[in-house]
PDB file of C-alpha atoms in Angstrom:
ATOM      1  CA  SER J   1     129.701  78.431  91.979  1.00 82.00           C
ATOM      2  CA  GLN J   2     126.604  80.194  93.174  1.00 85.00           C
ATOM      3  CA  THR J   3     123.200  78.543  93.350  1.00 92.00           C
ATOM      4  CA  ILE J   4     119.793  79.919  94.222  1.00 96.00           C
ATOM      5  CA  HIS J   5     116.950  77.770  95.498  1.00 96.00           C
ATOM      6  CA  GLN J   6     113.269  78.466  95.912  1.00 97.00           C
ATOM      7  CA  TRP J   7     110.569  76.350  97.477  1.00 96.00           C
ATOM      8  CA  PRO J   8     108.020  75.208  97.106  1.00 97.00           C
ATOM      9  CA  ALA J   9     107.951  75.010  93.315  1.00 96.00           C
ATOM     10  CA  THR J  10     104.166  75.161  93.203  1.00 97.00           C
ATOM     11  CA  LEU J  11     101.562  76.035  95.790  1.00 97.00           C
ATOM     12  CA  VAL J  12      97.775  76.141  95.832  1.00 98.00           C
ATOM     13  CA  GLN J  13      96.287  78.034  98.758  1.00 97.00           C
ATOM     14  CA  PRO J  14      92.774  79.153  99.726  1.00 98.00           C
ATOM     15  CA  VAL J  15      91.907  82.825 100.060  1.00 97.00           C
ATOM     16  CA  GLY J  16      92.627  84.062 103.564  1.00 97.00           C
ATOM     17  CA  SER J  17      95.326  81.496 104.310  1.00 98.00           C
ATOM     18  CA  PRO J  18      98.897  82.442 105.258  1.00 97.00           C
ATOM     19  CA  LEU J  19     101.894  82.225 102.951  1.00 97.00           C
ATOM     20  CA  SER J  20     105.579  81.558 103.369  1.00 98.00           C
ATOM     21  CA  LEU J  21     107.939  81.265 100.401  1.00 98.00           C
ATOM     22  CA  GLU J  22     111.607  80.685 100.945  1.00 98.00           C
ATOM     23  CA  CYS J  23     114.680  81.550  98.938  1.00 98.00           C
ATOM     24  CA  THR J  24     118.268  80.635  99.731  1.00 97.00           C
ATOM     25  CA  VAL J  25     121.506  81.416  97.950  1.00 97.00           C
ATOM     26  CA  GLU J  26     124.671  79.338  98.138  1.00 95.00           C
ATOM     27  CA  GLY J  27     128.233  80.188  97.249  1.00 93.00           C
ATOM     28  CA  THR J  28     128.263  83.897  98.002  1.00 91.00           C
ATOM     29  CA  SER J  29     128.230  86.193 101.012  1.00 91.00           C
ATOM     30  CA  ASN J  30     126.183  89.315 101.692  1.00 93.00           C
ATOM     31  CA  PRO J  31     124.249  89.217  98.423  1.00 95.00           C
ATOM     32  CA  ASN J  32     121.557  91.702  97.489  1.00 95.00           C
ATOM     33  CA  LEU J  33     118.305  89.753  97.441  1.00 97.00           C
ATOM     34  CA  TYR J  34     115.082  90.473  95.581  1.00 97.00           C
ATOM     35  CA  TRP J  35     111.486  89.248  95.372  1.00 97.00           C
ATOM     36  CA  TYR J  36     109.535  89.755  92.161  1.00 96.00           C
ATOM     37  CA  ARG J  37     106.053  88.755  91.105  1.00 95.00           C
ATOM     38  CA  GLN J  38     105.066  87.935  87.562  1.00 93.00           C
ATOM     39  CA  ALA J  39     101.415  87.731  86.567  1.00 85.00           C
ATOM     40  CA  ALA J  40     100.549  85.592  83.551  1.00 80.00           C
ATOM     41  CA  GLY J  41     101.524  87.374  80.350  1.00 76.00           C
ATOM     42  CA  ARG J  42     103.180  90.208  82.188  1.00 80.00           C
ATOM     43  CA  GLY J  43     106.590  91.513  83.100  1.00 86.00           C
ATOM     44  CA  LEU J  44     108.312  91.371  86.464  1.00 93.00           C
ATOM     45  CA  GLN J  45     107.119  93.538  89.335  1.00 92.00           C
ATOM     46  CA  LEU J  46     109.674  94.221  92.059  1.00 93.00           C
ATOM     47  CA  LEU J  47     108.145  93.571  95.474  1.00 95.00           C
ATOM     48  CA  PHE J  48     111.031  93.744  97.964  1.00 96.00           C
ATOM     49  CA  TYR J  49     114.774  93.930  98.031  1.00 95.00           C
ATOM     50  CA  SER J  50     117.387  93.610 100.739  1.00 96.00           C
ATOM     51  CA  VAL J  51     121.023  94.662 100.887  1.00 94.00           C
ATOM     52  CA  GLY J  52     121.752  93.017 104.232  1.00 93.00           C
ATOM     53  CA  ILE J  53     120.426  90.952 107.140  1.00 93.00           C
ATOM     54  CA  GLY J  54     117.315  92.506 108.623  1.00 90.00           C
ATOM     55  CA  GLN J  55     117.179  95.253 105.991  1.00 93.00           C
ATOM     56  CA  ILE J  56     114.103  95.217 103.740  1.00 95.00           C
ATOM     57  CA  SER J  57     112.949  97.777 101.189  1.00 93.00           C
ATOM     58  CA  SER J  58     109.339  97.542 100.050  1.00 91.00           C
ATOM     59  CA  GLU J  59     108.382  98.642  96.584  1.00 89.00           C
ATOM     60  CA  VAL J  60     104.670  97.927  96.476  1.00 82.00           C
ATOM     61  CA  PRO J  61     102.298  98.414  99.434  1.00 66.00           C
ATOM     62  CA  GLN J  62     100.196  95.276  99.758  1.00 80.00           C
ATOM     63  CA  ASN J  63      99.467  92.411 102.084  1.00 90.00           C
ATOM     64  CA  LEU J  64     102.859  90.813 101.540  1.00 95.00           C
ATOM     65  CA  SER J  65     105.955  91.173 103.696  1.00 96.00           C
ATOM     66  CA  ALA J  66     109.540  90.004 103.446  1.00 97.00           C
ATOM     67  CA  SER J  67     112.197  89.072 105.946  1.00 97.00           C
ATOM     68  CA  ARG J  68     115.870  88.233 105.825  1.00 97.00           C
ATOM     69  CA  PRO J  69     116.690  86.281 108.970  1.00 95.00           C
ATOM     70  CA  GLN J  70     120.055  85.067 107.677  1.00 95.00           C
ATOM     71  CA  ASP J  71     122.582  86.390 105.201  1.00 96.00           C
ATOM     72  CA  ARG J  72     121.536  84.112 102.375  1.00 96.00           C
ATOM     73  CA  GLN J  73     117.895  83.510 103.233  1.00 97.00           C
ATOM     74  CA  PHE J  74     114.987  85.611 102.015  1.00 97.00           C
ATOM     75  CA  ILE J  75     111.394  84.874 102.962  1.00 97.00           C
ATOM     76  CA  LEU J  76     108.170  86.206 101.459  1.00 97.00           C
ATOM     77  CA  SER J  77     105.103  86.042 103.687  1.00 97.00           C
ATOM     78  CA  SER J  78     101.477  86.949 103.943  1.00 97.00           C
ATOM     79  CA  LYS J  79      99.040  86.632 106.817  1.00 96.00           C
ATOM     80  CA  LYS J  80      95.978  86.421 104.562  1.00 96.00           C
ATOM     81  CA  LEU J  81      96.191  85.694 100.861  1.00 96.00           C
ATOM     82  CA  LEU J  82      94.013  87.432  98.298  1.00 95.00           C
ATOM     83  CA  LEU J  83      92.967  86.125  94.898  1.00 95.00           C
ATOM     84  CA  SER J  84      95.125  88.834  93.344  1.00 92.00           C
ATOM     85  CA  ASP J  85      98.215  87.333  95.007  1.00 94.00           C
ATOM     86  CA  SER J  86      98.250  84.524  92.459  1.00 94.00           C
ATOM     87  CA  GLY J  87     101.285  84.596  90.233  1.00 95.00           C
ATOM     88  CA  PHE J  88     104.811  83.411  89.647  1.00 96.00           C
ATOM     89  CA  TYR J  89     107.135  84.524  92.439  1.00 97.00           C
ATOM     90  CA  LEU J  90     110.781  84.896  91.623  1.00 98.00           C
ATOM     91  CA  CYS J  91     113.702  85.383  93.943  1.00 98.00           C
ATOM     92  CA  ALA J  92     116.900  86.906  92.591  1.00 98.00           C
ATOM     93  CA  TRP J  93     120.347  87.744  93.891  1.00 96.00           C
ATOM     94  CA  LYS J  94     123.200  90.050  93.006  1.00 94.00           C
ATOM     95  CA  ALA J  95     126.686  89.852  94.426  1.00 91.00           C
ATOM     96  CA  SER J  96     127.590  92.751  96.666  1.00 85.00           C
ATOM     97  CA  GLY J  97     130.253  95.091  95.388  1.00 79.00           C
ATOM     98  CA  VAL J  98     130.992  96.200  91.850  1.00 73.00           C
ATOM     99  CA  THR J  99     129.334  93.376  89.935  1.00 80.00           C
ATOM    100  CA  ASP J 100     125.876  94.221  88.628  1.00 88.00           C
ATOM    101  CA  THR J 101     124.439  91.022  87.184  1.00 92.00           C
ATOM    102  CA  GLN J 102     121.259  89.787  88.817  1.00 95.00           C
ATOM    103  CA  TYR J 103     120.461  86.075  88.736  1.00 96.00           C
ATOM    104  CA  PHE J 104     117.079  84.464  89.222  1.00 97.00           C
ATOM    105  CA  GLY J 105     115.853  81.379  90.983  1.00 97.00           C
ATOM    106  CA  PRO J 106     113.495  78.808  89.462  1.00 97.00           C
ATOM    107  CA  GLY J 107     110.357  80.481  90.831  1.00 97.00           C
ATOM    108  CA  THR J 108     107.286  79.466  92.795  1.00 97.00           C
ATOM    109  CA  ARG J 109     103.925  79.306  91.090  1.00 97.00           C
ATOM    110  CA  LEU J 110     101.234  80.379  93.558  1.00 97.00           C
ATOM    111  CA  THR J 111      97.549  79.850  92.858  1.00 96.00           C
ATOM    112  CA  VAL J 112      95.072  81.351  95.300  1.00 96.00           C
ATOM    113  CA  LEU J 113      91.575  79.875  95.056  1.00 96.00           C
TER     114      LEU J 113
ATOM    115  CA  GLY K   1     104.195  75.192  84.277  1.00 34.00           C
ATOM    116  CA  GLU K   2     103.489  78.899  84.352  1.00 34.00           C
ATOM    117  CA  SER K   3     102.510  80.397  81.008  1.00 35.00           C
ATOM    118  CA  VAL K   4     104.323  83.612  80.339  1.00 37.00           C
ATOM    119  CA  GLY K   5     103.929  85.870  77.400  1.00 39.00           C
ATOM    120  CA  LEU K   6     100.219  85.290  76.779  1.00 47.00           C
ATOM    121  CA  HIS K   7      99.680  88.922  75.820  1.00 62.00           C
ATOM    122  CA  LEU K   8     103.175  89.891  74.848  1.00 80.00           C
ATOM    123  CA  PRO K   9     104.321  91.127  71.445  1.00 91.00           C
ATOM    124  CA  THR K  10     105.536  88.220  69.366  1.00 93.00           C
ATOM    125  CA  LEU K  11     108.395  87.969  66.915  1.00 96.00           C
ATOM    126  CA  SER K  12     108.317  84.995  64.556  1.00 96.00           C
ATOM    127  CA  VAL K  13     111.486  84.099  62.702  1.00 97.00           C
ATOM    128  CA  GLN K  14     112.553  81.252  60.484  1.00 97.00           C
ATOM    129  CA  GLU K  15     115.097  78.833  61.876  1.00 97.00           C
ATOM    130  CA  GLY K  16     118.552  79.916  60.786  1.00 97.00           C
ATOM    131  CA  ASP K  17     117.608  83.572  60.325  1.00 97.00           C
ATOM    132  CA  ASN K  18     118.823  86.361  62.586  1.00 97.00           C
ATOM    133  CA  SER K  19     116.479  87.774  65.241  1.00 97.00           C
ATOM    134  CA  ILE K  20     116.365  91.309  66.535  1.00 97.00           C
ATOM    135  CA  ILE K  21     114.446  92.055  69.706  1.00 97.00           C
ATOM    136  CA  ASN K  22     113.998  95.674  70.709  1.00 95.00           C
ATOM    137  CA  CYS K  23     113.497  97.417  74.005  1.00 94.00           C
ATOM    138  CA  ALA K  24     112.926 101.052  74.901  1.00 93.00           C
ATOM    139  CA  TYR K  25     114.112 102.017  78.354  1.00 91.00           C
ATOM    140  CA  SER K  26     112.747 104.813  80.414  1.00 84.00           C
ATOM    141  CA  ASN K  27     115.450 106.567  82.367  1.00 89.00           C
ATOM    142  CA  SER K  28     118.442 108.360  80.894  1.00 89.00           C
ATOM    143  CA  ALA K  29     120.188 107.900  84.254  1.00 91.00           C
ATOM    144  CA  SER K  30     120.238 104.121  83.870  1.00 93.00           C
ATOM    145  CA  ASP K  31     123.790 102.862  83.651  1.00 93.00           C
ATOM    146  CA  TYR K  32     123.490  99.113  83.280  1.00 95.00           C
ATOM    147  CA  PHE K  33     121.301  96.893  81.130  1.00 96.00           C
ATOM    148  CA  ILE K  34     120.612  93.169  81.000  1.00 96.00           C
ATOM    149  CA  TRP K  35     118.844  90.828  78.612  1.00 97.00           C
ATOM    150  CA  TYR K  36     117.119  87.752  80.007  1.00 97.00           C
ATOM    151  CA  LYS K  37     115.558  84.707  78.381  1.00 97.00           C
ATOM    152  CA  GLN K  38     112.580  83.085  80.092  1.00 96.00           C
ATOM    153  CA  GLU K  39     111.186  79.729  79.112  1.00 95.00           C
ATOM    154  CA  SER K  40     107.726  78.700  80.202  1.00 92.00           C
ATOM    155  CA  GLY K  41     107.544  77.823  83.882  1.00 92.00           C
ATOM    156  CA  LYS K  42     111.158  78.810  84.577  1.00 95.00           C
ATOM    157  CA  GLY K  43     112.988  81.752  86.045  1.00 96.00           C
ATOM    158  CA  PRO K  44     114.649  84.283  83.735  1.00 96.00           C
ATOM    159  CA  GLN K  45     118.095  83.282  82.531  1.00 97.00           C
ATOM    160  CA  PHE K  46     120.861  85.842  82.073  1.00 96.00           C
ATOM    161  CA  ILE K  47     121.956  86.214  78.439  1.00 97.00           C
ATOM    162  CA  ILE K  48     124.149  89.291  78.130  1.00 97.00           C
ATOM    163  CA  ASP K  49     124.654  92.686  79.719  1.00 96.00           C
ATOM    164  CA  ILE K  50     126.059  96.064  78.782  1.00 97.00           C
ATOM    165  CA  ARG K  51     127.104  99.188  80.635  1.00 95.00           C
ATOM    166  CA  SER K  52     126.179 102.665  79.549  1.00 95.00           C
ATOM    167  CA  ASN K  53     129.769 103.501  78.609  1.00 95.00           C
ATOM    168  CA  MET K  54     129.544 100.980  75.757  1.00 96.00           C
ATOM    169  CA  ASP K  55     127.335 100.856  72.683  1.00 97.00           C
ATOM    170  CA  LYS K  56     127.887  97.247  71.641  1.00 98.00           C
ATOM    171  CA  ARG K  57     128.774  93.983  73.278  1.00 98.00           C
ATOM    172  CA  GLN K  58     128.997  90.529  71.772  1.00 97.00           C
ATOM    173  CA  GLY K  59     128.562  87.089  73.231  1.00 95.00           C
ATOM    174  CA  GLN K  60     128.115  83.681  71.763  1.00 93.00           C
ATOM    175  CA  ARG K  61     125.579  84.151  68.929  1.00 96.00           C
ATOM    176  CA  VAL K  62     124.179  87.233  70.691  1.00 98.00           C
ATOM    177  CA  THR K  63     124.922  90.935  70.396  1.00 98.00           C
ATOM    178  CA  VAL K  64     123.482  93.759  72.453  1.00 98.00           C
ATOM    179  CA  LEU K  65     123.350  97.271  71.048  1.00 98.00           C
ATOM    180  CA  LEU K  66     122.745 100.342  73.172  1.00 97.00           C
ATOM    181  CA  ASN K  67     121.644 103.694  71.757  1.00 96.00           C
ATOM    182  CA  LYS K  68     121.607 106.165  74.608  1.00 94.00           C
ATOM    183  CA  THR K  69     120.458 109.033  72.408  1.00 94.00           C
ATOM    184  CA  VAL K  70     117.058 107.464  71.863  1.00 94.00           C
ATOM    185  CA  LYS K  71     117.116 105.215  74.940  1.00 94.00           C
ATOM    186  CA  HIS K  72     116.944 102.034  72.919  1.00 95.00           C
ATOM    187  CA  LEU K  73     118.373  98.594  73.519  1.00 95.00           C
ATOM    188  CA  SER K  74     118.372  95.671  71.118  1.00 97.00           C
ATOM    189  CA  LEU K  75     119.295  92.010  71.277  1.00 98.00           C
ATOM    190  CA  GLN K  76     120.459  90.319  68.117  1.00 98.00           C
ATOM    191  CA  ILE K  77     120.505  86.536  67.932  1.00 98.00           C
ATOM    192  CA  ALA K  78     122.432  85.031  65.053  1.00 98.00           C
ATOM    193  CA  ALA K  79     121.306  81.859  63.308  1.00 97.00           C
ATOM    194  CA  THR K  80     118.202  81.491  65.467  1.00 97.00           C
ATOM    195  CA  GLN K  81     117.536  77.957  66.675  1.00 97.00           C
ATOM    196  CA  PRO K  82     114.366  76.258  67.989  1.00 96.00           C
ATOM    197  CA  GLY K  83     115.870  76.356  71.476  1.00 96.00           C
ATOM    198  CA  ASP K  84     115.850  80.140  71.304  1.00 98.00           C
ATOM    199  CA  SER K  85     112.049  80.158  71.502  1.00 97.00           C
ATOM    200  CA  ALA K  86     111.185  81.934  74.736  1.00 97.00           C
ATOM    201  CA  VAL K  87     110.170  85.294  76.159  1.00 96.00           C
ATOM    202  CA  TYR K  88     112.958  87.866  76.249  1.00 97.00           C
ATOM    203  CA  PHE K  89     113.098  90.705  78.773  1.00 95.00           C
ATOM    204  CA  CYS K  90     115.340  93.709  78.975  1.00 95.00           C
ATOM    205  CA  ALA K  91     116.119  95.296  82.330  1.00 95.00           C
ATOM    206  CA  GLU K  92     117.706  98.600  83.293  1.00 94.00           C
ATOM    207  CA  ARG K  93     119.428  99.481  86.530  1.00 93.00           C
ATOM    208  CA  ARG K  94     119.147 103.045  87.632  1.00 88.00           C
ATOM    209  CA  ALA K  95     122.524 104.495  88.569  1.00 87.00           C
ATOM    210  CA  GLY K  96     123.064 104.659  92.309  1.00 86.00           C
ATOM    211  CA  THR K  97     120.200 102.265  93.106  1.00 88.00           C
ATOM    212  CA  TYR K  98     119.840  98.568  93.746  1.00 87.00           C
ATOM    213  CA  LYS K  99     116.691  98.271  91.670  1.00 89.00           C
ATOM    214  CA  TYR K 100     116.196  96.776  88.241  1.00 92.00           C
ATOM    215  CA  ILE K 101     113.276  97.843  86.056  1.00 91.00           C
ATOM    216  CA  PHE K 102     112.016  95.294  83.562  1.00 92.00           C
ATOM    217  CA  GLY K 103     110.464  95.773  80.156  1.00 89.00           C
ATOM    218  CA  THR K 104     107.223  94.035  79.235  1.00 87.00           C
ATOM    219  CA  GLY K 105     108.937  91.286  77.264  1.00 92.00           C
ATOM    220  CA  THR K 106     108.849  89.905  73.716  1.00 95.00           C
ATOM    221  CA  ARG K 107     107.956  86.348  72.772  1.00 95.00           C
ATOM    222  CA  LEU K 108     110.278  84.851  70.177  1.00 97.00           C
ATOM    223  CA  LYS K 109     108.882  82.004  68.085  1.00 96.00           C
ATOM    224  CA  VAL K 110     111.243  80.069  65.877  1.00 97.00           C
ATOM    225  CA  LEU K 111     109.610  78.468  62.873  1.00 95.00           C
ATOM    226  CA  ALA K 112     111.034  75.223  61.523  1.00 88.00           C
TER     227      ALA K 112
END
C-alpha cells in the first residue's frame, strides 16, 4: 500500500531563516506530487505541483520554491522566511495514469516568529 | 495541533441525525470531485469521490450528490457520530489539468 511521509511535523523558525520541508511517498512510481499551504481557518492553497522528476509548476509567486530530486521525493524550500509564511504545509500525491484520487500527508505546522 | 476551521461556516447536528454538507464549485469544465475530512492538526482524509458523468455515489454511511446544472455538490452523512466532527472540504479537478481547487470548508459539530 502507498504511504506518504512529511517531516518535520512541527517547526518554529525566525524571520529571515531558511526552510526545507520534505515529503516522500512509498509504494508507487511516478506520482504527481503537490504542496499546499493552509492558513488557520482557511482552505487549501496550491503552491506547487510536479508530474515528474525535475518538473515543477508554480501556482503562487512568493519566496518559496520546490524541487523534486527523486521520483518520490518533493521538497519545499525558502531562502528567507517571512512572517506570512506561517501555516500548515501539506504534501499530497496522486497516482499517475487514469486514477484521480489525491491523498494527503500528515502535514507540517510552520510558525515563523 | 493546528486549529482549522476557526472562521468556517459551522453545521451542528444531533448525534444519530443525518448531516448534509454543501459545496458550490466554480468551473463547469470540472470533471472530478472529492470530499475530504480534516481533523484538527491532521492532513485531509479522503472520504468519497464522484465523476461528472454521475450524479450520485454511495459509500459507507456517506453519499455524494452532484448537480451539474447549478454546479452544486453535497455530502450526506447518515447517522452522524461524534467521530464525524471535523472540517469537511470539497475539491474539484478541472478537466485536462493536474490541479485540484478546494472549497473553503465546513465545520461539522456533532452534539451528544
